[in-house]
PDB file of C-alpha atoms in Angstrom:
ATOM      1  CA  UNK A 272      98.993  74.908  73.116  1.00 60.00           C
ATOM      2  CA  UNK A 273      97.819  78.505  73.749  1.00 76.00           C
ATOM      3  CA  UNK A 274      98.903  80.475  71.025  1.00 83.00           C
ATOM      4  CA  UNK A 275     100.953  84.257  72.463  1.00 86.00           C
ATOM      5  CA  UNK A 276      99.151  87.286  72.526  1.00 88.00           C
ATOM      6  CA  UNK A 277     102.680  88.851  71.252  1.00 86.00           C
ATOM      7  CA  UNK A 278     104.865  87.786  68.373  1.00 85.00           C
ATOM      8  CA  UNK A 279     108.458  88.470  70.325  1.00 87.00           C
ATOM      9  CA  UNK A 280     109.611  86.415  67.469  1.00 86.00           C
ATOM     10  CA  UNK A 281     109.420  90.033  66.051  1.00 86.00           C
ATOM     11  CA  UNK A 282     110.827  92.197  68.590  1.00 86.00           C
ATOM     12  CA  UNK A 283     114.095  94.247  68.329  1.00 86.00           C
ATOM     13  CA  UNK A 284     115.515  96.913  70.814  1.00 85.00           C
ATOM     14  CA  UNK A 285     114.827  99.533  68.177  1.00 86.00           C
ATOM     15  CA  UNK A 286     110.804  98.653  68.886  1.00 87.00           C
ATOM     16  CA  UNK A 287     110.845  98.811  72.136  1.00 88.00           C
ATOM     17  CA  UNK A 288     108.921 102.107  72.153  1.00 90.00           C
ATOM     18  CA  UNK A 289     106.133 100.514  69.802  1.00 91.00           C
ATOM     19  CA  UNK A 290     102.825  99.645  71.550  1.00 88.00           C
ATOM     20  CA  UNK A 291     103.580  96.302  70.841  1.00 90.00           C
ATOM     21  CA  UNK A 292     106.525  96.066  73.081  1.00 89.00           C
ATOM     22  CA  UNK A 293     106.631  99.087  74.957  1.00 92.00           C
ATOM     23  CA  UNK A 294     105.216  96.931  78.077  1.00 93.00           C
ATOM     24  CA  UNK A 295     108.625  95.603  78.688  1.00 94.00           C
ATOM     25  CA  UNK A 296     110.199  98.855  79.712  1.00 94.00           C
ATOM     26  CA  UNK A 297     108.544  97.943  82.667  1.00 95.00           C
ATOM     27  CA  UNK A 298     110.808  95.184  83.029  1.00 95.00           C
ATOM     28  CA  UNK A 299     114.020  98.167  83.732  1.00 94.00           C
ATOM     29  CA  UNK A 300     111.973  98.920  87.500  1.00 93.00           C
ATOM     30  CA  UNK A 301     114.172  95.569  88.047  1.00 95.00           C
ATOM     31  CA  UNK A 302     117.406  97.192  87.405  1.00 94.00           C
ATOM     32  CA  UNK A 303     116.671 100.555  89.271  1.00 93.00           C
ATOM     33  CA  UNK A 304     115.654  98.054  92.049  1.00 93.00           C
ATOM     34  CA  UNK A 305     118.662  96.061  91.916  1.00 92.00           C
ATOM     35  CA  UNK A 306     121.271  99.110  91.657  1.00 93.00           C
ATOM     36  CA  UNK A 307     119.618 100.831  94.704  1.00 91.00           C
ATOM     37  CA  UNK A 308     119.808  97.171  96.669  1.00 89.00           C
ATOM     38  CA  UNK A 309     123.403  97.322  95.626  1.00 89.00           C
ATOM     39  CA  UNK A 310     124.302 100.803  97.008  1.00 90.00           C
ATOM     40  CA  UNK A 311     122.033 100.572 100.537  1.00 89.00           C
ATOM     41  CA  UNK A 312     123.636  97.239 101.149  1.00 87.00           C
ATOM     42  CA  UNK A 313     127.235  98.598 100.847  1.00 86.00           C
ATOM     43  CA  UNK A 314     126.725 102.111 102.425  1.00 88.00           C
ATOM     44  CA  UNK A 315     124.912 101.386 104.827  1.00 89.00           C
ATOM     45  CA  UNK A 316     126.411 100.060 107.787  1.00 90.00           C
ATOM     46  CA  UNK A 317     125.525  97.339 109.376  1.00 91.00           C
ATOM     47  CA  UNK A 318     125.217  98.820 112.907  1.00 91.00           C
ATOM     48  CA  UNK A 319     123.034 101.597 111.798  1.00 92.00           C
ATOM     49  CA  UNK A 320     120.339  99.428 111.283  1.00 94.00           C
ATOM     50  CA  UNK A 321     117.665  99.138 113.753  1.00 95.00           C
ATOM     51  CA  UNK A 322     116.859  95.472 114.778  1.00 96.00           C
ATOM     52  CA  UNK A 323     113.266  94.327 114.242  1.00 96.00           C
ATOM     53  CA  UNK A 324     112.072  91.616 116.447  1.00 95.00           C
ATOM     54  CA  UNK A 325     108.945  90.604 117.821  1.00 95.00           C
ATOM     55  CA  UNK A 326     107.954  87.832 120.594  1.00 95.00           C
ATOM     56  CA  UNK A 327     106.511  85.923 118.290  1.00 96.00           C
ATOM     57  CA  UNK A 328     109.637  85.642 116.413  1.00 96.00           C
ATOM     58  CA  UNK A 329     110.836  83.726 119.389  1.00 95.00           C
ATOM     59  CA  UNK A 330     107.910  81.537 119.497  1.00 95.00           C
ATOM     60  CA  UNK A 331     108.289  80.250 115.962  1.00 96.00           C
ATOM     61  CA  UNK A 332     111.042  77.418 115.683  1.00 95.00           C
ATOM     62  CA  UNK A 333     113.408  77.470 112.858  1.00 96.00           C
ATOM     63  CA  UNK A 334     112.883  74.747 110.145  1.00 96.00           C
ATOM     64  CA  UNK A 335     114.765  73.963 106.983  1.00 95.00           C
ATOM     65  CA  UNK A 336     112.486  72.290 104.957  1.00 96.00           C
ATOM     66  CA  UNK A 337     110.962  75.908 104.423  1.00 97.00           C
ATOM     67  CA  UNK A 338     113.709  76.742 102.228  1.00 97.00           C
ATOM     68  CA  UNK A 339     111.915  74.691  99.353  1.00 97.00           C
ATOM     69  CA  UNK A 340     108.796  77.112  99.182  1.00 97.00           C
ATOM     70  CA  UNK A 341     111.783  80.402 100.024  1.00 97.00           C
ATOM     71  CA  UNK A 342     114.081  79.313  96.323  1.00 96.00           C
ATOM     72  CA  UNK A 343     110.870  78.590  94.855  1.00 96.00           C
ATOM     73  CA  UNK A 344     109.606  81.571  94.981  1.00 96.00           C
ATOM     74  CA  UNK A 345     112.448  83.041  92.494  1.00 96.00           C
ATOM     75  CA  UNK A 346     111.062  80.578  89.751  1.00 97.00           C
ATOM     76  CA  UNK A 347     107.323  81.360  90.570  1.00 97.00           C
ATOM     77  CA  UNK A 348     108.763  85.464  90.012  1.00 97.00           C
ATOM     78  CA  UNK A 349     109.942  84.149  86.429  1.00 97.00           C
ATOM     79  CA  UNK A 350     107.393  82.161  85.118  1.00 97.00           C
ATOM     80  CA  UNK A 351     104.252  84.760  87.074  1.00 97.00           C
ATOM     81  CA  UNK A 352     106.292  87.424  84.534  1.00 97.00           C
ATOM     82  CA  UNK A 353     106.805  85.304  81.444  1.00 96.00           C
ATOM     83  CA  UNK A 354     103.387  84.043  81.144  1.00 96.00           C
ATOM     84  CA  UNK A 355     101.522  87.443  81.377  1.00 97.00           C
ATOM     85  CA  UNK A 356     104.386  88.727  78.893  1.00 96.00           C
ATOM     86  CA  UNK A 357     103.370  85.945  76.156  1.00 95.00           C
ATOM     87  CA  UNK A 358      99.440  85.360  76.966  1.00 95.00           C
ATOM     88  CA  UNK A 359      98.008  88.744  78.870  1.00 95.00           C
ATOM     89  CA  UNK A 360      99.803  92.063  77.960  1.00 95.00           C
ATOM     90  CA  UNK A 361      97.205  94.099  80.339  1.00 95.00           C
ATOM     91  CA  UNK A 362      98.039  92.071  83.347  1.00 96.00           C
ATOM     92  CA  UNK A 363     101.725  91.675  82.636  1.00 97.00           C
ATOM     93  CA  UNK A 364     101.270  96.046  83.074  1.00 97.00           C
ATOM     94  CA  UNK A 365      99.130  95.594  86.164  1.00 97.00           C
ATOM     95  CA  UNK A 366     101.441  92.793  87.853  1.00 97.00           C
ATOM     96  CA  UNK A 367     104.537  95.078  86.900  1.00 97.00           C
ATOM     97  CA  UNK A 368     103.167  98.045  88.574  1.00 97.00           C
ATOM     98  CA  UNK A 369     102.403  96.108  91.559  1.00 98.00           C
ATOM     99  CA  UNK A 370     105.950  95.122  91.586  1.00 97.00           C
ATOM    100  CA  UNK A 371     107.321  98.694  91.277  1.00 97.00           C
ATOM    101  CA  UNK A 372     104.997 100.051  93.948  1.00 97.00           C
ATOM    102  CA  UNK A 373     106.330  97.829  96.525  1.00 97.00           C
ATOM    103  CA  UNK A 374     109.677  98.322  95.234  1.00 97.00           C
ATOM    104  CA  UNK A 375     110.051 102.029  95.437  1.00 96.00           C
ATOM    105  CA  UNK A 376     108.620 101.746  98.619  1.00 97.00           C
ATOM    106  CA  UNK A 377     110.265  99.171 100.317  1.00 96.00           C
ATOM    107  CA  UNK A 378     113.677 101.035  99.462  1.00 95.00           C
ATOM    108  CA  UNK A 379     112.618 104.521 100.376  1.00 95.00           C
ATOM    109  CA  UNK A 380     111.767 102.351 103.866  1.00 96.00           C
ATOM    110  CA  UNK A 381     114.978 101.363 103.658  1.00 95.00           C
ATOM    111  CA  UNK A 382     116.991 104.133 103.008  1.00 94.00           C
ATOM    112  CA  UNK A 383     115.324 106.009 105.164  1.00 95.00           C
ATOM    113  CA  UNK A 384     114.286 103.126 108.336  1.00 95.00           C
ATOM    114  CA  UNK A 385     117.683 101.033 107.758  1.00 95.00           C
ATOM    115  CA  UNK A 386     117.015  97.878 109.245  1.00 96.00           C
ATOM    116  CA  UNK A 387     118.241  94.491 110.434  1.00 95.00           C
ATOM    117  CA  UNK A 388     117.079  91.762 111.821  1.00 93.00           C
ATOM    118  CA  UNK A 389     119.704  88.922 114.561  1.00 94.00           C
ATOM    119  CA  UNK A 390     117.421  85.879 114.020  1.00 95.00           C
ATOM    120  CA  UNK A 391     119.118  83.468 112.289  1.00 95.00           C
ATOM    121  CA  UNK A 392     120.411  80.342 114.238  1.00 94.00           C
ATOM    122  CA  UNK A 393     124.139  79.408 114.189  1.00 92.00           C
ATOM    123  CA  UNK A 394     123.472  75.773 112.122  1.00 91.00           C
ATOM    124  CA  UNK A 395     126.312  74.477 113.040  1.00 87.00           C
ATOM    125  CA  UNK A 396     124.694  74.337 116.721  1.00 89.00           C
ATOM    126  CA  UNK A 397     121.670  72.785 115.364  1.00 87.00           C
ATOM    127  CA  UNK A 398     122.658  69.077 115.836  1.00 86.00           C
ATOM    128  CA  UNK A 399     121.655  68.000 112.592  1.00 88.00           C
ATOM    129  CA  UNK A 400     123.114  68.639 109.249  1.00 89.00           C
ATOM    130  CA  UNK A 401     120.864  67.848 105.609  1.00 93.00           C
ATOM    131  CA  UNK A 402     120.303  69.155 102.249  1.00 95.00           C
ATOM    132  CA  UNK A 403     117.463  71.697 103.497  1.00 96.00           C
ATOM    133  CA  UNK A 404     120.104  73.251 106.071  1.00 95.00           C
ATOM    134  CA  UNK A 405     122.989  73.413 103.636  1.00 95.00           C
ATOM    135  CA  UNK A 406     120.276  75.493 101.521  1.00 96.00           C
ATOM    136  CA  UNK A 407     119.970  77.622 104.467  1.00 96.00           C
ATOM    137  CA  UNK A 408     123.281  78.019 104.819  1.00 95.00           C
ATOM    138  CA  UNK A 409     123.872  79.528 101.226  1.00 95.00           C
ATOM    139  CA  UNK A 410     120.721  81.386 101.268  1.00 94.00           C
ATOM    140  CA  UNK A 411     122.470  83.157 104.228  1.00 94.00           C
ATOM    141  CA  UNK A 412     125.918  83.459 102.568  1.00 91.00           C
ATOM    142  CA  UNK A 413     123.984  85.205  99.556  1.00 89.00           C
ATOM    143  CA  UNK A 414     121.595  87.103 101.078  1.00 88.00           C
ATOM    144  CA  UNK A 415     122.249  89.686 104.085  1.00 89.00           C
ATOM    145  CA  UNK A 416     120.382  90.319 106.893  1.00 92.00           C
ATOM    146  CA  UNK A 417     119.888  94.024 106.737  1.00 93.00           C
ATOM    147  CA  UNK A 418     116.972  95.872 104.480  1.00 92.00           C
ATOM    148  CA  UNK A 419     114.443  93.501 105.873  1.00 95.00           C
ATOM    149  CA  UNK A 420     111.345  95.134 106.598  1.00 96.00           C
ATOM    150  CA  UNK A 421     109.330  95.348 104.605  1.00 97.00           C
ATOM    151  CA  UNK A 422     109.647  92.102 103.354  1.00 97.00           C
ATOM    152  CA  UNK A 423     110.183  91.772  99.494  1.00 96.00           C
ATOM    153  CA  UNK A 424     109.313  87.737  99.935  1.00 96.00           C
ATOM    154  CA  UNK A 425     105.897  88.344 101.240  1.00 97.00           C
ATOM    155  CA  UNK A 426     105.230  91.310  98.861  1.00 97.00           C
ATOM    156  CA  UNK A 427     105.993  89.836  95.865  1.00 98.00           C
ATOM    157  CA  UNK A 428     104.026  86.720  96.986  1.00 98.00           C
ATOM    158  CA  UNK A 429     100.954  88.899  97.744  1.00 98.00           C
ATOM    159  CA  UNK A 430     101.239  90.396  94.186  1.00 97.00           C
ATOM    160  CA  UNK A 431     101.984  87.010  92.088  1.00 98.00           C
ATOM    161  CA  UNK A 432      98.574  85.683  94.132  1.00 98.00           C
ATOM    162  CA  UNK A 433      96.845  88.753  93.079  1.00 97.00           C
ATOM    163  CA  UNK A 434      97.685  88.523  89.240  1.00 97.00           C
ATOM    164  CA  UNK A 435      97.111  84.741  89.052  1.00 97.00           C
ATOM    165  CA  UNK A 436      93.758  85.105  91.066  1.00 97.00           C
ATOM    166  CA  UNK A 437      92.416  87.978  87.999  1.00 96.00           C
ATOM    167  CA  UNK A 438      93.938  85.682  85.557  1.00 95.00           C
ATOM    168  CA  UNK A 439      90.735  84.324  83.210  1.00 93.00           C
ATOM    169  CA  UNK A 440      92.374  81.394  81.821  1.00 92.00           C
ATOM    170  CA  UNK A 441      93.442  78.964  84.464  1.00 94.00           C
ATOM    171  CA  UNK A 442      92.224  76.546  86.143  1.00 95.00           C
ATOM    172  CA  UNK A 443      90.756  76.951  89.555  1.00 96.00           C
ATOM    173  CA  UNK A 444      92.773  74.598  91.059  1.00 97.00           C
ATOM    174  CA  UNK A 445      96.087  76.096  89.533  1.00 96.00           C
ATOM    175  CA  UNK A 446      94.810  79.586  91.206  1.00 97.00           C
ATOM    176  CA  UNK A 447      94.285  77.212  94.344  1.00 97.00           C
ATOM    177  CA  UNK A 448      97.950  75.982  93.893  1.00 97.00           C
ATOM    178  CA  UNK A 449      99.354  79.575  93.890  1.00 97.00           C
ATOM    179  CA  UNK A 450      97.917  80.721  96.768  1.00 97.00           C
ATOM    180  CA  UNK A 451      99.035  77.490  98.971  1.00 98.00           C
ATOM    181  CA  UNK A 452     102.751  77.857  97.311  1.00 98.00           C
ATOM    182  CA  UNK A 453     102.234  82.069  97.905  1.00 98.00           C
ATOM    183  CA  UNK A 454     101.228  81.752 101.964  1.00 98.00           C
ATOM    184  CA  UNK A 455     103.761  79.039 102.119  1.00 98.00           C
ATOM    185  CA  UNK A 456     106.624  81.099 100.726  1.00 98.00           C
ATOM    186  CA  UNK A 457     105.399  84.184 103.465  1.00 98.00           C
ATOM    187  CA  UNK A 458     105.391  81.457 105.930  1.00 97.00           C
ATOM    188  CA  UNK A 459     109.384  80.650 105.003  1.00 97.00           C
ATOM    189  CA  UNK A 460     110.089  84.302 105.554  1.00 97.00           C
ATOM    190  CA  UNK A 461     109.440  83.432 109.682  1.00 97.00           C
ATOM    191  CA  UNK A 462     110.516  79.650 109.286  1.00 97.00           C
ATOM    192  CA  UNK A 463     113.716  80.028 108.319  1.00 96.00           C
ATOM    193  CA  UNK A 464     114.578  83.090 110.406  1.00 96.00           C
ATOM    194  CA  UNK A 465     114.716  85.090 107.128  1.00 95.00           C
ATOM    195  CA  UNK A 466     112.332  87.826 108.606  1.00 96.00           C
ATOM    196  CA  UNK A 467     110.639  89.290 111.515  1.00 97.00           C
ATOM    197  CA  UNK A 468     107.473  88.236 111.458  1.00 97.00           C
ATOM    198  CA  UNK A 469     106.626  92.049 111.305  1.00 97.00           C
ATOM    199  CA  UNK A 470     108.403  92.478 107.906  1.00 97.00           C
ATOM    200  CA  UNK A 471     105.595  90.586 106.563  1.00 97.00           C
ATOM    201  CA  UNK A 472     103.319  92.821 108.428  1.00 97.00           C
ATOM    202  CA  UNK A 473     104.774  95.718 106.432  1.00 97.00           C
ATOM    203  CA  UNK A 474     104.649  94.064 103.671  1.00 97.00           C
ATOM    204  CA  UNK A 475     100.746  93.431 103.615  1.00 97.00           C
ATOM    205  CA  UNK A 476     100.399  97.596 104.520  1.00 97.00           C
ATOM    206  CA  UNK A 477     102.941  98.233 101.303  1.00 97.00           C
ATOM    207  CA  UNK A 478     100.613  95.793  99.349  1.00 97.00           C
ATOM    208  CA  UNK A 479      97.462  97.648  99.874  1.00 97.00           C
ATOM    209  CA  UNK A 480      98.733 100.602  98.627  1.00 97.00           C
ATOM    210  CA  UNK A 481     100.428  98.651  95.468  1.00 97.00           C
ATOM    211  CA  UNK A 482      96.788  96.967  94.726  1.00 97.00           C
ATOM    212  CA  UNK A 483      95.319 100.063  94.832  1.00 96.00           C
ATOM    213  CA  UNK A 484      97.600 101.495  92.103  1.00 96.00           C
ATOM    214  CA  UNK A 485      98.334  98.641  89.639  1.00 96.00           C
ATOM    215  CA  UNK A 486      94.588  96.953  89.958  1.00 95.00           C
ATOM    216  CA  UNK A 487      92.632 100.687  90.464  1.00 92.00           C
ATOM    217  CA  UNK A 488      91.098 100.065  86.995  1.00 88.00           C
ATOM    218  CA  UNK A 489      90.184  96.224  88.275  1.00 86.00           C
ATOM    219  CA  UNK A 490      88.295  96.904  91.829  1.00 87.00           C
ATOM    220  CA  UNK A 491      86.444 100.178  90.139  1.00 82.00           C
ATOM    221  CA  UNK A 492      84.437  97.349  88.255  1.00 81.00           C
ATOM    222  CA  UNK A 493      84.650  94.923  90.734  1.00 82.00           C
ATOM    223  CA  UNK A 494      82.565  98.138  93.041  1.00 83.00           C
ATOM    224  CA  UNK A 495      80.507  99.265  90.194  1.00 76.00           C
ATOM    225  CA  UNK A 496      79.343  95.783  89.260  1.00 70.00           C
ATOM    226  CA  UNK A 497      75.575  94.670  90.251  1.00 63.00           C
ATOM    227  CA  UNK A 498      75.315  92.349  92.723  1.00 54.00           C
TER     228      UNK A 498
END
């Protein structure tokens, strides 16, 4: 088994200044994140945000079994951030960044753009009733249908497939598997009438500017390097 790069065995709050662990103030971007969620979901009001719908949303038909791929992608968020934490500090930093950048701007967008989107089907109308639809139905219990665009989903997909493609020491075939599970979990967004097709649109613009950030260091070599 691969041995860590970091001894957490070790860590205390008192070092989290210390170059050892000081990476993992990163990790607080979460709660700014989650506390500015918080307040744009409950001040602002749901009729102040504009709809965002496209024809295409209309030509793709809902289906549950997208869900899978959707909840997956919380656990592919958790392990993407513990393994760079134990076995690659400097891309743990990188990945982190990435995250942030689409954060900050995807609430700014927010705050600023409010927006909703009226996609989702009434299941109950559906005239058929399984696991993958009583998922659905939960997922849209939990999870509100306003601050859509840009979509978080597709971002955060974009980034874990970044990090894992940069990553030395996997396999090709597990880089292979995270990019099928990564375009799968954007294609959910649509599937399950999670997102306007256009939020993931956004989301690819709010990525570009997030790669150039966290991985400027990475595509400097990637330019300089001989052909």
């Amino acid at each position: 088994m691969k041995k860590p790069t970091v001894d957490y065995r070790n860590f205390r709050f008192s070092k989290l200044t210390t170059p050892e662990f000081s990476h993992l103030l990163l990790l607080l971007g979460w709660v700014g994140y989650f506390l500015l969620y918080f307040l744009t979901e409950n001040l602002i009001p749901y009729e102040k945000c504009q709809p965002i719908h496209s024809r295409l949303d209309d030509m793709i038909p809902f289906c549950e079994f997208f869900v899978v791929p959707y909840v997956g992608w919380y656990l592919l968020i958790v392990v993407t951030l513990v393994y760079f934490a134990l076995y690659n500090v400097k891309g743990f930093r990188s990945f982190q960044i990435f995250i942030l950048v689409t954060q900050v701007a995807a609430m700014a967008i927010y705050i600023i753009f409010p927006n909703r989107q009226d996609l989702r089907p009434d299941l109950n109308e559906l005239g058929r009733s399984n696991v993958f639809t009583e998922l659905v139905s939960l997922l849209y219990t939990a999870d509100t249908s306003t601050n859509v665009c840009p979509s978080l989903h597709v971002a955060y997909s974009i980034g874990i497939a970044s990090a894992w493609l940069k990553e030395k020491n996997v396999s090709p075939y597990f880089k292979a598997f995270i990019v099928i599970f990564c375009v799968l979990v954007c294609l959910s967004t649509a599937f399950i009438k999670q997102h306007s097709v256009l939020d993931g649109f956004a989301a690819i613009a709010v990525c570009v500017l997030a790669e150039c950030i966290a991985y400027k260091a990475y595509w400097k070599k990637v330019i300089k390097k001989p052909i």
